[in-house]
């Protein structure tokens, strides 16, 4: 577990020599004779070393924030909260937990409406306002003059509402109505680059979805629907956006499909990329670690780095999660059971599954790093407290926060971590 001190870790990253560099060398150096070949080898080595020095390592600086100031059942932590990092001020709002009993025991999931500020001067959390309604499972996305808190759900319904969030010590907190989504969304993912904002997947109007919506906050007055991503619907996916070659590229990773009347549950294992310029989706990679083992990013969070890398934190264990939701799917479809028998079998299954120690669930301890240029995965860092699902991530590589989340099904963490990724 982290202690209240800073820790620095290093990770090797993939090294590459770009095609443009090779082309430049090819056309700039006469290759005839030994001198030409030696010159080429020397410059290749020099260029490779320069790029390697730039890309080969990253440092991660980690600090745990105090939980002082959290009150009532918020002391137990929440998952799927809204958050914002505005002028170095960290805001956290909403979220949900099971404060009393687990769901299979009859416990009620409670949604919250408090908006909290982490007061750095006093080193504690303080309540500075309330949401219009208690909610969770939305998206928190940075825009040039603040943040957007998008969609989500309450205890009774999904939301299409969007709010522009602004904060300063002088003007305090303001929530302004922003154009609503075309339909209610929850358990989806959001991402932005500059003024461009994207949301994808989740449940759209209560149904698992492949839908993608987009708005440019600088020019647009309403959301636009982009082409659906391919494959199965993805609930609780990960989304990241980068800019490259005068194009905006949107990456969707992770997520799961819980099954329907004709199709059994699936876990999404493919990395998909969308070109805003070409309006097309492409499959670009599998989610596999350096040992070529498939991993899950369902319930994870993501951070784009240097318009090239995507750092992914947390997420559920692939095999355990798909086995569990498949077992429950078939149990629900078993026509040989009476309603009472099905209810009892479901209770017996969940009473075993939900009551194991945290280590049993094997949430991802790795911070997986995807290189959008080489289409390769590496591990940036491994920490036990990265192992959570439904955390919220806000900020930039120079300063970002990993906020609370789920340690195991039904159990949240009240801890928030401040992180910095520094490239040498």
Coordinates of C-alpha atoms in Angstrom, one line a residue:
X1 CA 0.0 0.0 0.0
X2 CA 1.1 3.6 -0.6
X3 CA 2.4 5.6 2.4
X4 CA 2.1 9.4 2.7
X5 CA 5.3 10.0 0.8
X6 CA 6.4 10.3 -2.8
X7 CA 7.6 7.4 -4.8
X8 CA 9.4 7.4 -8.1
X9 CA 9.4 4.5 -10.5
X10 CA 10.8 4.0 -14.0
X11 CA 9.7 2.0 -16.9
X12 CA 11.3 1.1 -20.2
X13 CA 9.4 2.2 -23.3
X14 CA 9.5 1.0 -26.8
X15 CA 12.2 2.5 -29.0
X16 CA 11.6 3.2 -32.6
X17 CA 13.2 5.0 -35.6
X18 CA 10.6 6.7 -37.7
X19 CA 10.1 6.1 -41.4
X20 CA 10.5 9.8 -42.0
X21 CA 14.0 9.8 -40.4
X22 CA 15.0 6.8 -42.5
X23 CA 13.8 8.5 -45.6
X24 CA 15.7 11.7 -44.8
X25 CA 18.9 9.8 -44.2
X26 CA 18.4 7.8 -47.4
X27 CA 18.1 10.9 -49.5
X28 CA 20.7 13.0 -47.7
X29 CA 23.8 10.7 -47.7
X30 CA 25.6 9.2 -50.6
X31 CA 25.8 5.5 -50.0
X32 CA 28.5 4.6 -52.3
X33 CA 31.7 3.2 -50.8
X34 CA 32.7 2.4 -47.3
X35 CA 32.7 6.0 -46.0
X36 CA 29.1 6.4 -47.1
X37 CA 27.9 3.3 -45.4
X38 CA 29.8 4.1 -42.3
X39 CA 28.3 7.6 -42.2
X40 CA 24.9 6.1 -42.6
X41 CA 25.5 3.7 -39.8
X42 CA 26.8 6.4 -37.5
X43 CA 23.9 8.8 -38.2
X44 CA 21.4 6.0 -37.7
X45 CA 22.9 5.1 -34.4
X46 CA 23.0 8.8 -33.4
X47 CA 19.4 9.4 -34.3
X48 CA 18.3 6.2 -32.7
X49 CA 20.1 7.2 -29.5
X50 CA 18.5 10.6 -29.5
X51 CA 15.0 9.2 -29.9
X52 CA 15.8 6.5 -27.4
X53 CA 16.9 9.1 -24.8
X54 CA 13.6 11.0 -25.4
X55 CA 11.3 8.0 -25.3
X56 CA 12.9 5.1 -23.4
X57 CA 11.8 6.0 -19.9
X58 CA 9.1 7.7 -17.9
X59 CA 9.0 8.5 -14.2
X60 CA 5.8 8.3 -12.2
X61 CA 5.6 10.4 -9.1
X62 CA 2.8 9.3 -6.7
X63 CA 1.4 11.0 -3.6
X64 CA -1.6 9.8 -1.5
X65 CA -4.1 12.5 -0.4
X66 CA -5.6 12.5 3.1
X67 CA -9.2 11.4 3.6
X68 CA -9.6 14.0 6.3
X69 CA -12.8 16.0 5.8
X70 CA -14.8 13.2 4.2
X71 CA -18.1 12.9 6.2
X72 CA -20.7 10.3 6.8
X73 CA -20.9 7.4 4.3
X74 CA -18.5 9.3 2.0
X75 CA -15.8 8.1 4.3
X76 CA -16.3 4.6 2.8
X77 CA -15.4 5.8 -0.6
X78 CA -17.4 6.0 -3.8
X79 CA -17.0 4.7 -7.4
X80 CA -18.0 6.4 -10.7
X81 CA -17.8 9.9 -9.4
X82 CA -17.6 13.1 -11.4
X83 CA -14.4 15.2 -11.0
X84 CA -12.5 18.2 -12.4
X85 CA -9.1 19.7 -12.1
X86 CA -9.3 23.4 -12.7
X87 CA -6.3 25.7 -12.0
X88 CA -4.9 23.2 -9.7
X89 CA -8.1 22.8 -7.8
X90 CA -9.5 19.3 -7.5
X91 CA -13.2 18.8 -7.4
X92 CA -15.0 15.5 -6.8
X93 CA -18.8 15.1 -7.0
X94 CA -21.5 12.4 -6.8
X95 CA -20.5 8.8 -7.0
X96 CA -22.1 5.8 -5.3
X97 CA -21.5 3.0 -2.8
X98 CA -23.1 0.4 -0.6
X99 CA -22.8 1.9 2.8
X100 CA -24.6 -0.8 4.8
X101 CA -25.0 -4.3 3.2
X102 CA -23.9 -5.7 -0.2
X103 CA -26.5 -5.8 -2.9
X104 CA -27.2 -9.6 -2.8
X105 CA -27.9 -9.2 0.9
X106 CA -30.5 -6.6 0.2
X107 CA -28.2 -3.6 0.6
X108 CA -29.2 -0.5 -1.3
X109 CA -26.8 1.3 -3.6
X110 CA -26.7 5.0 -2.5
X111 CA -26.0 7.9 -4.9
X112 CA -24.5 11.2 -3.6
X113 CA -24.9 14.8 -4.6
X114 CA -22.1 16.5 -2.6
X115 CA -19.5 18.4 -4.5
X116 CA -16.1 18.4 -2.7
X117 CA -13.0 20.5 -3.0
X118 CA -9.6 19.3 -1.8
X119 CA -8.4 22.2 0.2
X120 CA -4.6 22.1 -0.2
X121 CA -4.0 24.8 2.4
X122 CA -5.9 22.9 5.1
X123 CA -5.0 19.5 3.6
X124 CA -8.6 18.2 3.8
X125 CA -11.8 17.8 1.8
X126 CA -14.6 20.3 2.2
X127 CA -18.1 20.4 0.8
X128 CA -18.6 23.4 -1.5
X129 CA -21.9 22.6 -3.2
X130 CA -24.4 20.0 -4.5
X131 CA -25.3 18.5 -7.8
X132 CA -28.8 19.1 -9.0
X133 CA -29.5 15.4 -8.3
X134 CA -27.5 12.6 -6.7
X135 CA -25.7 10.8 -9.6
X136 CA -22.8 8.6 -10.8
X137 CA -21.6 6.7 -13.8
X138 CA -21.2 9.7 -16.1
X139 CA -18.1 11.2 -17.7
X140 CA -15.8 14.0 -16.6
X141 CA -14.0 15.7 -19.6
X142 CA -11.6 18.7 -19.7
X143 CA -12.4 21.6 -22.0
X144 CA -10.4 24.8 -22.5
X145 CA -12.3 26.9 -19.9
X146 CA -13.3 24.2 -17.4
X147 CA -14.8 20.7 -17.4
X148 CA -17.9 19.0 -18.6
X149 CA -19.8 16.6 -16.4
X150 CA -21.8 14.5 -18.8
X151 CA -24.7 12.1 -18.5
X152 CA -24.7 9.3 -15.8
X153 CA -27.5 7.8 -13.8
X154 CA -29.4 8.3 -10.6
X155 CA -31.0 5.7 -8.4
X156 CA -34.0 5.6 -10.8
X157 CA -33.0 6.7 -14.3
X158 CA -30.2 7.5 -16.7
X159 CA -29.3 11.1 -17.6
X160 CA -28.7 13.1 -20.8
X161 CA -27.9 16.3 -18.8
X162 CA -24.5 18.0 -19.3
X163 CA -23.0 20.7 -17.1
X164 CA -20.1 23.0 -17.7
X165 CA -18.1 23.2 -14.5
X166 CA -15.9 26.2 -13.6
X167 CA -14.2 27.1 -10.4
X168 CA -12.0 29.8 -9.0
X169 CA -11.3 30.9 -5.4
X170 CA -12.6 34.3 -6.3
X171 CA -15.8 33.3 -8.1
X172 CA -16.2 29.9 -6.4
X173 CA -18.1 27.1 -8.1
X174 CA -20.4 27.5 -11.1
X175 CA -22.4 24.8 -12.9
X176 CA -23.9 26.0 -16.2
X177 CA -26.3 24.0 -18.4
X178 CA -24.6 22.6 -21.5
X179 CA -26.3 21.1 -24.5
X180 CA -27.8 17.8 -23.5
X181 CA -26.8 14.4 -25.0
X182 CA -29.1 13.2 -27.8
X183 CA -30.2 10.4 -25.4
X184 CA -29.5 9.3 -21.8
X185 CA -26.1 7.6 -21.3
X186 CA -24.5 5.8 -18.4
X187 CA -21.5 3.6 -17.8
X188 CA -19.9 5.1 -20.9
X189 CA -16.5 6.8 -21.4
X190 CA -15.5 10.3 -22.4
X191 CA -12.4 11.9 -23.7
X192 CA -11.3 15.3 -25.1
X193 CA -8.4 16.9 -27.0
X194 CA -8.5 20.7 -27.2
X195 CA -12.1 21.8 -27.7
X196 CA -13.2 18.4 -29.2
X197 CA -15.2 16.2 -26.8
X198 CA -16.2 12.5 -27.4
X199 CA -18.3 10.0 -25.6
X200 CA -18.7 6.3 -26.5
X201 CA -20.3 3.0 -25.4
X202 CA -22.1 2.4 -22.2
X203 CA -25.8 2.1 -22.0
X204 CA -27.8 4.3 -24.3
X205 CA -31.4 4.7 -23.3
X206 CA -31.0 1.6 -21.2
X207 CA -29.4 -0.6 -23.8
X208 CA -25.7 -1.6 -24.2
X209 CA -24.4 0.6 -27.0
X210 CA -21.8 1.0 -29.8
X211 CA -22.8 4.7 -30.2
X212 CA -20.4 7.6 -30.3
X213 CA -21.2 11.2 -29.9
X214 CA -19.1 14.3 -30.5
X215 CA -19.1 18.0 -29.9
X216 CA -16.6 20.8 -30.5
X217 CA -17.3 23.2 -27.7
X218 CA -15.7 26.1 -29.7
X219 CA -18.1 25.9 -32.6
X220 CA -21.0 23.5 -32.0
X221 CA -24.3 24.1 -30.3
X222 CA -25.3 20.4 -30.2
X223 CA -23.9 16.9 -30.1
X224 CA -23.4 15.0 -33.4
X225 CA -23.5 11.2 -33.7
X226 CA -20.4 9.6 -35.3
X227 CA -20.3 6.2 -36.9
X228 CA -20.8 3.3 -34.4
X229 CA -17.7 1.4 -33.4
X230 CA -17.5 -2.1 -34.7
X231 CA -18.0 -5.4 -32.8
X232 CA -20.1 -5.9 -29.6
X233 CA -21.4 -3.1 -27.5
X234 CA -19.0 -1.9 -24.8
X235 CA -20.2 -1.0 -21.3
X236 CA -17.6 0.6 -19.0
X237 CA -15.0 1.1 -21.8
X238 CA -12.0 3.3 -21.9
X239 CA -11.6 6.3 -24.3
X240 CA -8.7 8.4 -25.3
X241 CA -8.2 11.1 -28.0
X242 CA -5.0 12.3 -29.6
X243 CA -4.0 14.5 -32.5
X244 CA -1.7 13.3 -35.3
X245 CA -1.0 14.4 -38.9
X246 CA -3.8 17.1 -38.8
X247 CA -6.3 14.5 -37.7
X248 CA -8.0 13.6 -34.4
X249 CA -7.8 10.0 -33.5
X250 CA -10.2 8.4 -31.0
X251 CA -9.3 5.2 -29.3
X252 CA -11.8 2.9 -27.6
X253 CA -10.5 0.1 -25.3
X254 CA -11.9 -2.4 -22.9
X255 CA -15.6 -2.7 -21.9
X256 CA -18.0 -5.7 -21.8
X257 CA -21.2 -6.8 -23.2
X258 CA -23.6 -8.5 -20.7
X259 CA -25.5 -10.6 -23.3
X260 CA -29.0 -10.4 -24.6
X261 CA -31.7 -12.7 -25.9
X262 CA -29.5 -14.1 -28.7
X263 CA -25.9 -13.5 -27.7
X264 CA -23.9 -14.5 -24.7
X265 CA -21.6 -12.1 -22.7
X266 CA -18.3 -11.0 -24.2
X267 CA -15.3 -9.0 -23.0
X268 CA -13.8 -6.6 -25.5
X269 CA -10.2 -7.4 -26.3
X270 CA -9.5 -5.2 -29.3
X271 CA -8.2 -1.7 -29.5
X272 CA -10.2 0.3 -32.0
X273 CA -9.2 3.7 -33.5
X274 CA -11.5 6.3 -35.3
X275 CA -10.2 8.9 -37.7
X276 CA -12.3 12.1 -37.4
X277 CA -11.1 13.2 -40.8
X278 CA -11.8 9.9 -42.6
X279 CA -14.9 9.1 -40.5
X280 CA -13.7 5.4 -40.2
X281 CA -13.0 2.9 -37.5
X282 CA -10.1 0.5 -37.7
X283 CA -8.9 -2.4 -35.4
X284 CA -5.3 -1.5 -34.5
X285 CA -4.3 -4.0 -31.7
X286 CA -5.2 -6.5 -29.2
X287 CA -5.2 -5.9 -25.4
X288 CA -2.3 -8.2 -24.6
X289 CA 0.6 -7.7 -22.2
X290 CA 4.3 -8.1 -23.2
X291 CA 3.8 -11.9 -22.5
X292 CA 1.0 -12.0 -25.1
X293 CA -1.7 -12.6 -22.4
X294 CA -5.0 -10.9 -23.0
X295 CA -6.0 -8.5 -20.2
X296 CA -9.2 -6.5 -19.5
X297 CA -9.7 -2.8 -19.3
X298 CA -13.4 -2.9 -18.2
X299 CA -13.8 -0.4 -15.5
X300 CA -10.4 1.1 -16.1
X301 CA -9.4 4.8 -16.6
X302 CA -7.1 6.3 -19.3
X303 CA -4.7 9.2 -19.8
X304 CA -3.3 10.3 -23.2
X305 CA 0.4 11.3 -23.1
X306 CA 2.3 13.3 -25.6
X307 CA -0.3 12.7 -28.3
X308 CA 1.1 9.2 -28.6
X309 CA 0.7 7.0 -25.5
X310 CA -2.3 5.9 -23.6
X311 CA -1.8 5.0 -20.0
X312 CA -4.5 2.7 -18.5
X313 CA -5.0 2.3 -14.8
X314 CA -7.0 -0.5 -13.1
X315 CA -9.8 -2.6 -14.5
X316 CA -11.3 -6.0 -13.6
X317 CA -9.6 -9.4 -14.1
X318 CA -10.5 -10.7 -17.6
X319 CA -11.1 -14.4 -16.9
X320 CA -12.8 -14.0 -13.6
X321 CA -15.2 -11.3 -14.8
X322 CA -16.2 -13.0 -18.0
X323 CA -16.7 -16.3 -16.3
X324 CA -18.9 -14.7 -13.6
X325 CA -21.2 -12.7 -15.9
X326 CA -21.5 -15.8 -18.2
X327 CA -22.5 -18.0 -15.3
X328 CA -25.1 -15.5 -14.2
X329 CA -26.3 -15.1 -17.8
X330 CA -26.9 -18.9 -18.2
X331 CA -28.5 -19.0 -14.8
X332 CA -31.0 -16.4 -15.8
X333 CA -31.7 -18.3 -19.0
X334 CA -32.1 -21.7 -17.4
X335 CA -35.8 -22.6 -18.2
X336 CA -35.6 -25.8 -16.1
X337 CA -35.6 -23.7 -12.9
X338 CA -38.7 -22.2 -11.2
X339 CA -38.5 -18.6 -10.3
X340 CA -37.9 -19.5 -6.7
X341 CA -35.1 -22.0 -7.6
X342 CA -33.4 -19.4 -9.8
X343 CA -33.6 -16.8 -7.1
X344 CA -32.0 -19.2 -4.6
X345 CA -29.2 -20.3 -7.0
X346 CA -28.5 -16.7 -7.8
X347 CA -28.2 -15.9 -4.1
X348 CA -25.9 -18.9 -3.4
X349 CA -23.7 -17.9 -6.3
X350 CA -23.5 -14.3 -5.3
X351 CA -23.0 -15.0 -1.6
X352 CA -19.8 -16.9 -2.6
X353 CA -18.6 -14.5 -5.3
X354 CA -19.2 -11.3 -3.4
X355 CA -17.6 -12.3 -0.1
X356 CA -14.0 -13.2 -1.2
X357 CA -11.0 -11.2 0.0
X358 CA -9.8 -8.3 -2.2
X359 CA -6.9 -10.3 -3.6
X360 CA -9.3 -12.9 -5.0
X361 CA -10.7 -10.5 -7.7
X362 CA -7.2 -9.7 -9.2
X363 CA -8.1 -6.3 -10.5
X364 CA -5.2 -4.9 -12.6
X365 CA -2.3 -3.7 -10.6
X366 CA -0.5 -2.8 -13.7
X367 CA -0.5 0.6 -15.4
X368 CA -0.6 -0.6 -19.0
X369 CA 0.9 1.8 -21.6
X370 CA -0.2 1.6 -25.3
X371 CA 2.0 3.1 -27.9
X372 CA -0.3 4.3 -30.7
X373 CA 2.7 4.5 -33.1
X374 CA 4.1 1.0 -32.7
X375 CA 0.7 -0.6 -31.6
X376 CA 2.6 -2.2 -28.7
X377 CA 1.8 -2.5 -25.0
X378 CA 4.3 -2.2 -22.1
X379 CA 3.9 -1.9 -18.3
X380 CA 4.6 1.6 -17.0
X381 CA 4.3 0.6 -13.4
X382 CA 2.8 -2.0 -11.0
X383 CA 1.2 -0.9 -7.7
X384 CA -1.4 -2.8 -5.6
X385 CA -3.5 0.4 -5.2
X386 CA -3.9 0.7 -9.0
X387 CA -6.1 -2.4 -8.6
X388 CA -9.5 -0.8 -8.7
X389 CA -12.5 -0.4 -11.0
X390 CA -14.7 2.6 -11.4
X391 CA -12.1 5.1 -10.4
X392 CA -12.2 8.6 -11.9
X393 CA -9.1 10.1 -13.5
X394 CA -8.7 13.9 -14.2
X395 CA -5.8 16.0 -15.2
X396 CA -2.8 15.9 -17.5
X397 CA 0.5 13.9 -17.4
X398 CA 2.1 16.7 -15.5
X399 CA -0.5 16.4 -12.7
X400 CA -3.5 14.0 -12.5
X401 CA -5.6 12.3 -9.9
X402 CA -6.8 8.8 -9.6
X403 CA -10.0 9.1 -7.5
X404 CA -11.4 6.5 -5.2
X405 CA -13.1 3.6 -7.0
X406 CA -13.9 -0.1 -6.2
X407 CA -11.5 -2.4 -4.6
X408 CA -13.7 -5.4 -5.1
X409 CA -17.4 -5.8 -6.0
X410 CA -19.4 -3.7 -3.6
X411 CA -16.5 -2.3 -1.6
X412 CA -15.1 1.2 -2.4
X413 CA -11.9 3.0 -1.4
X414 CA -11.9 6.5 0.0
X415 CA -8.3 7.1 -1.2
X416 CA -7.3 9.5 -3.9
X417 CA -3.8 9.6 -5.5
X418 CA -2.0 12.5 -7.1
X419 CA 0.3 11.4 -9.9
X420 CA 2.8 12.9 -12.3
X421 CA 4.3 11.3 -15.3
X422 CA 7.7 12.8 -16.3
X423 CA 9.5 12.0 -19.5
X424 CA 13.3 12.2 -19.4

